[in-house]
Amino acid sequence: MTDRSSIMQSMSPDTDTRSRILSTAREMFHGRSYADVGIQEICDGARVQKGSFYHFFPSKHDLAMAVIDNMADEWAHGFVAESFDQNLPPVERLDYMIDAAYYWQKAATDIEGRMPGCLFGNLALEMSTRDDVMRAKLNAVFDKAMGKFRATLDEAVQGGTLAAMDTEATATAMLAYLEGIILLAKTRNDPDVILILGPAIKTLRIELSH
Amino acid sequence: MTDRSSIMQSMSPDTDTRSRILSTAREMFHGRSYADVGIQEICDGARVQKGSFYHFFPSKHDLAMAVIDNMADEWAHGFVAESFDQNLPPVERLDYMIDAAYYWQKAATDIEGRMPGCLFGNLALEMSTRDDVMRAKLNAVFDKAMGKFRATLDEAVQGGTLAAMDTEATATAMLAYLEGIILLAKTRNDPDVILILGPAIKTLRIELSH
DNA sequence: CCATTACTTGACCGACCGGTCATCTAACGC
DNA sequence: GCGTTAGATGACCGGTCGGTCAAGTAATGG
């Protein structure tokens, strides 16, 4: 355990080399793709030497893993927490989440000119056939998100707002739909697609198999 | 117009150099990614020299465009035609299409060991932020698919099977959902996801705005 | 104060990238 | 038969890729 002063010295947030690399890489991977972003480019963006980069990350692959963890964390503590841990009625949380997704993509589009979409979805389609380790990690991220949906649905069923259903399957379907509309919106480079199609997420339903 | 014999000579299907390049590239792009597949590798796979490749395609980008056209054609004349131009009741066509998507992915997975997903969705997420021309082409492909959904929904509404709704928006939502479940299935490397989540496509509904 | 460790520097590596080109071969139109 | 052209060949280009490494500097712990 290091004391506070040494923390301040060696890890002031965002002047810290490792996290500078991490956030630069995250931004670049998100806005482009894994393959299209080079180590040198990341180093330039983070004002770091290549040898220094390899002091913190053993390989590009490991960097990507760290980026996924990093984004998943920010996700969990950011808009996922906001959307789901609300004292809003369960079903309305879905609307809240769609809105949050929209504003995020809208803001990014306004700044960069291009809609980046979902980092996890992007990486999943690019890497799933080539990197089972990364695929597994992305799977875990998706599973966690699905769990949030599921908990919301369970609560709604419990409270009588929704008729009984296969909440696990429906939650998975909702996650798939969310990724799908983000994919389509990105292809159209138009975040509004999320606003238009998003609310229909509440119409998805998978019955209990019997 | 060339006569039959000269066709046989110069374009016997799949011994023809250009189409050999095209189908090799399609397979590789589909199973991996645009960036990960190199020209040299495609040439090797198609048993073609590099200079010969550049006789037919001015650049890798142009090859990708041709691949998209090629796949869109086979799509349109293949399982899209089967799924939608049926004399099945409109709503059942959706089930038929889900089944077709499943069997396709299942077959590919059994052969390659990895679920390739949807070439268009894959390319869309990988390239949309970097190549507006390709993005536009993928958009056109998606629009055409959406048109099929829409026609089906219109017919169902017309026939009284479905209550009136915003068929355009709902059709787009269905396409998004399809892409979403393929994305998730690919991430899990499990085509069965399509079977489980697919039928819920019929529950999607976007009302007419008034 | 010294040894150790954490971190930084930048040159360097072989491999591969997309793309070019001069040269050759063979088929076609006339 | 002959000129033209479509197609095939493979060496070659500069640039970039992910990754290595020996040497240096600065902070830390004892």
PDB file of C-alpha atoms in Angstrom, chain A residues 14-164:
ATOM      1  CA  ASP A  14      -4.677  11.146 -16.714  1.00  0.00           C
ATOM      2  CA  THR A  15      -1.129  12.350 -16.436  1.00  0.00           C
ATOM      3  CA  ASP A  16      -0.353   8.813 -15.437  1.00  0.00           C
ATOM      4  CA  THR A  17       1.301   7.169 -18.420  1.00  0.00           C
ATOM      5  CA  ARG A  18      -0.571   3.905 -18.319  1.00  0.00           C
ATOM      6  CA  SER A  19      -3.998   5.481 -18.178  1.00  0.00           C
ATOM      7  CA  ARG A  20      -3.012   7.950 -20.876  1.00  0.00           C
ATOM      8  CA  ILE A  21      -2.199   5.025 -23.135  1.00  0.00           C
ATOM      9  CA  LEU A  22      -5.392   3.316 -22.098  1.00  0.00           C
ATOM     10  CA  SER A  23      -7.730   6.202 -22.798  1.00  0.00           C
ATOM     11  CA  THR A  24      -6.014   7.095 -26.062  1.00  0.00           C
ATOM     12  CA  ALA A  25      -6.272   3.510 -27.259  1.00  0.00           C
ATOM     13  CA  ARG A  26      -9.871   3.286 -26.153  1.00  0.00           C
ATOM     14  CA  GLU A  27     -10.842   6.362 -28.090  1.00  0.00           C
ATOM     15  CA  MET A  28      -9.027   5.210 -31.214  1.00  0.00           C
ATOM     16  CA  PHE A  29     -10.317   1.641 -31.100  1.00  0.00           C
ATOM     17  CA  HIS A  30     -13.815   2.914 -30.549  1.00  0.00           C
ATOM     18  CA  GLY A  31     -13.776   5.401 -33.375  1.00  0.00           C
ATOM     19  CA  ARG A  32     -12.033   3.177 -35.896  1.00  0.00           C
ATOM     20  CA  SER A  33     -11.141  -0.472 -35.365  1.00  0.00           C
ATOM     21  CA  TYR A  34      -8.648  -2.728 -33.665  1.00  0.00           C
ATOM     22  CA  ALA A  35      -6.686  -3.538 -36.784  1.00  0.00           C
ATOM     23  CA  ASP A  36      -6.670  -0.008 -38.139  1.00  0.00           C
ATOM     24  CA  VAL A  37      -5.042   1.519 -35.096  1.00  0.00           C
ATOM     25  CA  GLY A  38      -1.303   0.970 -34.751  1.00  0.00           C
ATOM     26  CA  ILE A  39       0.822   0.908 -31.625  1.00  0.00           C
ATOM     27  CA  GLN A  40       2.927   3.772 -32.926  1.00  0.00           C
ATOM     28  CA  GLU A  41      -0.155   5.875 -33.447  1.00  0.00           C
ATOM     29  CA  ILE A  42      -1.385   5.189 -29.939  1.00  0.00           C
ATOM     30  CA  CYS A  43       2.016   6.096 -28.555  1.00  0.00           C
ATOM     31  CA  ASP A  44       2.048   9.364 -30.484  1.00  0.00           C
ATOM     32  CA  GLY A  45      -1.447  10.185 -29.265  1.00  0.00           C
ATOM     33  CA  ALA A  46      -0.511   9.459 -25.684  1.00  0.00           C
ATOM     34  CA  ARG A  47       2.909  11.147 -25.973  1.00  0.00           C
ATOM     35  CA  VAL A  48       4.694   8.000 -24.970  1.00  0.00           C
ATOM     36  CA  GLN A  49       7.649   6.107 -26.389  1.00  0.00           C
ATOM     37  CA  LYS A  50       7.117   2.688 -27.833  1.00  0.00           C
ATOM     38  CA  GLY A  51       9.434   0.972 -25.385  1.00  0.00           C
ATOM     39  CA  SER A  52       7.496   2.609 -22.615  1.00  0.00           C
ATOM     40  CA  PHE A  53       4.277   1.258 -24.031  1.00  0.00           C
ATOM     41  CA  TYR A  54       5.629  -2.275 -23.892  1.00  0.00           C
ATOM     42  CA  HIS A  55       6.614  -1.716 -20.312  1.00  0.00           C
ATOM     43  CA  PHE A  56       2.931  -1.481 -19.412  1.00  0.00           C
ATOM     44  CA  PHE A  57       1.347  -3.794 -21.944  1.00  0.00           C
ATOM     45  CA  PRO A  58       2.930  -7.022 -23.148  1.00  0.00           C
ATOM     46  CA  SER A  59       1.128  -6.881 -26.491  1.00  0.00           C
ATOM     47  CA  LYS A  60      -1.537  -5.126 -28.517  1.00  0.00           C
ATOM     48  CA  HIS A  61      -3.917  -7.914 -27.628  1.00  0.00           C
ATOM     49  CA  ASP A  62      -3.398  -7.324 -23.916  1.00  0.00           C
ATOM     50  CA  LEU A  63      -3.938  -3.633 -24.430  1.00  0.00           C
ATOM     51  CA  ALA A  64      -7.280  -4.378 -26.051  1.00  0.00           C
ATOM     52  CA  MET A  65      -8.267  -6.541 -23.120  1.00  0.00           C
ATOM     53  CA  ALA A  66      -7.441  -3.730 -20.736  1.00  0.00           C
ATOM     54  CA  VAL A  67      -9.400  -1.304 -22.898  1.00  0.00           C
ATOM     55  CA  ILE A  68     -12.444  -3.561 -22.750  1.00  0.00           C
ATOM     56  CA  ASP A  69     -12.192  -3.801 -18.971  1.00  0.00           C
ATOM     57  CA  ASN A  70     -11.762  -0.072 -18.726  1.00  0.00           C
ATOM     58  CA  MET A  71     -14.781   0.702 -20.880  1.00  0.00           C
ATOM     59  CA  ALA A  72     -16.890  -1.924 -19.159  1.00  0.00           C
ATOM     60  CA  ASP A  73     -16.097  -0.307 -15.824  1.00  0.00           C
ATOM     61  CA  GLU A  74     -16.964   3.173 -16.982  1.00  0.00           C
ATOM     62  CA  TRP A  75     -20.092   1.746 -18.518  1.00  0.00           C
ATOM     63  CA  ALA A  76     -21.134  -0.029 -15.345  1.00  0.00           C
ATOM     64  CA  HIS A  77     -20.575   3.004 -13.154  1.00  0.00           C
ATOM     65  CA  GLY A  78     -21.878   5.424 -15.746  1.00  0.00           C
ATOM     66  CA  PHE A  79     -25.014   5.152 -17.763  1.00  0.00           C
ATOM     67  CA  VAL A  80     -25.800   1.556 -16.891  1.00  0.00           C
ATOM     68  CA  ALA A  81     -25.935   2.426 -13.205  1.00  0.00           C
ATOM     69  CA  GLU A  82     -28.006   5.493 -14.008  1.00  0.00           C
ATOM     70  CA  SER A  83     -30.397   3.638 -16.246  1.00  0.00           C
ATOM     71  CA  PHE A  84     -30.980   0.574 -14.156  1.00  0.00           C
ATOM     72  CA  ASP A  85     -30.466   1.382 -10.475  1.00  0.00           C
ATOM     73  CA  GLN A  86     -33.137   4.000 -10.592  1.00  0.00           C
ATOM     74  CA  ASN A  87     -36.268   4.172  -8.543  1.00  0.00           C
ATOM     75  CA  LEU A  88     -38.096   4.617 -11.789  1.00  0.00           C
ATOM     76  CA  PRO A  89     -40.700   1.982 -12.628  1.00  0.00           C
ATOM     77  CA  PRO A  90     -38.875  -0.941 -14.262  1.00  0.00           C
ATOM     78  CA  VAL A  91     -40.239  -0.518 -17.747  1.00  0.00           C
ATOM     79  CA  GLU A  92     -39.418   3.163 -17.868  1.00  0.00           C
ATOM     80  CA  ARG A  93     -35.796   2.329 -17.193  1.00  0.00           C
ATOM     81  CA  LEU A  94     -35.648   0.885 -20.670  1.00  0.00           C
ATOM     82  CA  ASP A  95     -36.670   4.228 -22.103  1.00  0.00           C
ATOM     83  CA  TYR A  96     -34.109   5.949 -19.935  1.00  0.00           C
ATOM     84  CA  MET A  97     -31.406   3.643 -21.209  1.00  0.00           C
ATOM     85  CA  ILE A  98     -32.340   4.202 -24.848  1.00  0.00           C
ATOM     86  CA  ASP A  99     -32.178   7.927 -24.233  1.00  0.00           C
ATOM     87  CA  ALA A 100     -28.783   7.624 -22.597  1.00  0.00           C
ATOM     88  CA  ALA A 101     -27.469   5.579 -25.515  1.00  0.00           C
ATOM     89  CA  TYR A 102     -28.831   8.140 -27.932  1.00  0.00           C
ATOM     90  CA  TYR A 103     -27.285  11.149 -26.229  1.00  0.00           C
ATOM     91  CA  TRP A 104     -23.948   9.442 -25.936  1.00  0.00           C
ATOM     92  CA  GLN A 105     -23.807   8.565 -29.613  1.00  0.00           C
ATOM     93  CA  LYS A 106     -25.209  11.934 -30.559  1.00  0.00           C
ATOM     94  CA  ALA A 107     -22.515  13.758 -28.618  1.00  0.00           C
ATOM     95  CA  ALA A 108     -19.751  11.612 -30.089  1.00  0.00           C
ATOM     96  CA  THR A 109     -21.135  12.141 -33.588  1.00  0.00           C
ATOM     97  CA  ASP A 110     -21.310  15.902 -33.148  1.00  0.00           C
ATOM     98  CA  ILE A 111     -17.688  15.983 -32.046  1.00  0.00           C
ATOM     99  CA  GLU A 112     -16.115  13.491 -34.413  1.00  0.00           C
ATOM    100  CA  GLY A 113     -18.505  13.692 -37.350  1.00  0.00           C
ATOM    101  CA  ARG A 114     -18.906   9.928 -37.298  1.00  0.00           C
ATOM    102  CA  MET A 115     -20.990   7.717 -35.083  1.00  0.00           C
ATOM    103  CA  PRO A 116     -18.652   5.285 -33.330  1.00  0.00           C
ATOM    104  CA  GLY A 117     -21.306   2.817 -32.230  1.00  0.00           C
ATOM    105  CA  CYS A 118     -20.732   0.359 -29.420  1.00  0.00           C
ATOM    106  CA  LEU A 119     -17.092  -0.519 -28.737  1.00  0.00           C
ATOM    107  CA  PHE A 120     -18.075  -4.003 -27.618  1.00  0.00           C
ATOM    108  CA  GLY A 121     -20.195  -4.703 -30.650  1.00  0.00           C
ATOM    109  CA  ASN A 122     -17.510  -3.324 -32.941  1.00  0.00           C
ATOM    110  CA  LEU A 123     -14.809  -5.476 -31.414  1.00  0.00           C
ATOM    111  CA  ALA A 124     -17.089  -8.505 -31.243  1.00  0.00           C
ATOM    112  CA  LEU A 125     -17.743  -8.511 -34.977  1.00  0.00           C
ATOM    113  CA  GLU A 126     -14.169  -7.688 -35.880  1.00  0.00           C
ATOM    114  CA  MET A 127     -12.413 -10.138 -33.579  1.00  0.00           C
ATOM    115  CA  SER A 128     -14.737 -12.987 -32.625  1.00  0.00           C
ATOM    116  CA  THR A 129     -13.541 -15.336 -35.346  1.00  0.00           C
ATOM    117  CA  ARG A 130      -9.886 -14.652 -34.670  1.00  0.00           C
ATOM    118  CA  ASP A 131      -9.425 -14.243 -30.942  1.00  0.00           C
ATOM    119  CA  ASP A 132     -11.285 -16.540 -28.605  1.00  0.00           C
ATOM    120  CA  VAL A 133      -9.905 -14.860 -25.507  1.00  0.00           C
ATOM    121  CA  MET A 134     -11.257 -11.497 -26.538  1.00  0.00           C
ATOM    122  CA  ARG A 135     -14.500 -13.091 -27.652  1.00  0.00           C
ATOM    123  CA  ALA A 136     -14.899 -14.615 -24.203  1.00  0.00           C
ATOM    124  CA  LYS A 137     -14.309 -11.268 -22.551  1.00  0.00           C
ATOM    125  CA  LEU A 138     -16.816  -9.504 -24.758  1.00  0.00           C
ATOM    126  CA  ASN A 139     -19.231 -12.280 -24.029  1.00  0.00           C
ATOM    127  CA  ALA A 140     -18.852 -11.638 -20.330  1.00  0.00           C
ATOM    128  CA  VAL A 141     -19.558  -7.950 -20.856  1.00  0.00           C
ATOM    129  CA  PHE A 142     -22.684  -8.781 -22.814  1.00  0.00           C
ATOM    130  CA  ASP A 143     -23.773 -11.277 -20.192  1.00  0.00           C
ATOM    131  CA  LYS A 144     -23.490  -8.671 -17.501  1.00  0.00           C
ATOM    132  CA  ALA A 145     -25.564  -6.218 -19.497  1.00  0.00           C
ATOM    133  CA  MET A 146     -28.108  -8.936 -20.131  1.00  0.00           C
ATOM    134  CA  GLY A 147     -28.282  -9.495 -16.391  1.00  0.00           C
ATOM    135  CA  LYS A 148     -29.350  -5.891 -15.924  1.00  0.00           C
ATOM    136  CA  PHE A 149     -32.123  -6.287 -18.443  1.00  0.00           C
ATOM    137  CA  ARG A 150     -33.171  -9.511 -16.841  1.00  0.00           C
ATOM    138  CA  ALA A 151     -33.307  -8.043 -13.355  1.00  0.00           C
ATOM    139  CA  THR A 152     -35.460  -5.223 -14.672  1.00  0.00           C
ATOM    140  CA  LEU A 153     -37.827  -7.617 -16.372  1.00  0.00           C
ATOM    141  CA  ASP A 154     -38.014  -9.859 -13.322  1.00  0.00           C
ATOM    142  CA  GLU A 155     -38.944  -6.876 -11.223  1.00  0.00           C
ATOM    143  CA  ALA A 156     -41.615  -5.833 -13.669  1.00  0.00           C
ATOM    144  CA  VAL A 157     -43.077  -9.325 -13.754  1.00  0.00           C
ATOM    145  CA  GLN A 158     -42.930  -9.509  -9.982  1.00  0.00           C
ATOM    146  CA  GLY A 159     -44.725  -6.193  -9.706  1.00  0.00           C
ATOM    147  CA  GLY A 160     -47.417  -7.292 -12.140  1.00  0.00           C
ATOM    148  CA  THR A 161     -46.565  -4.634 -14.725  1.00  0.00           C
ATOM    149  CA  LEU A 162     -45.627  -7.320 -17.212  1.00  0.00           C
ATOM    150  CA  ALA A 163     -47.183 -10.717 -17.764  1.00  0.00           C
ATOM    151  CA  ALA A 164     -45.003 -13.720 -16.968  1.00  0.00           C
TER     152      ALA A 164
END
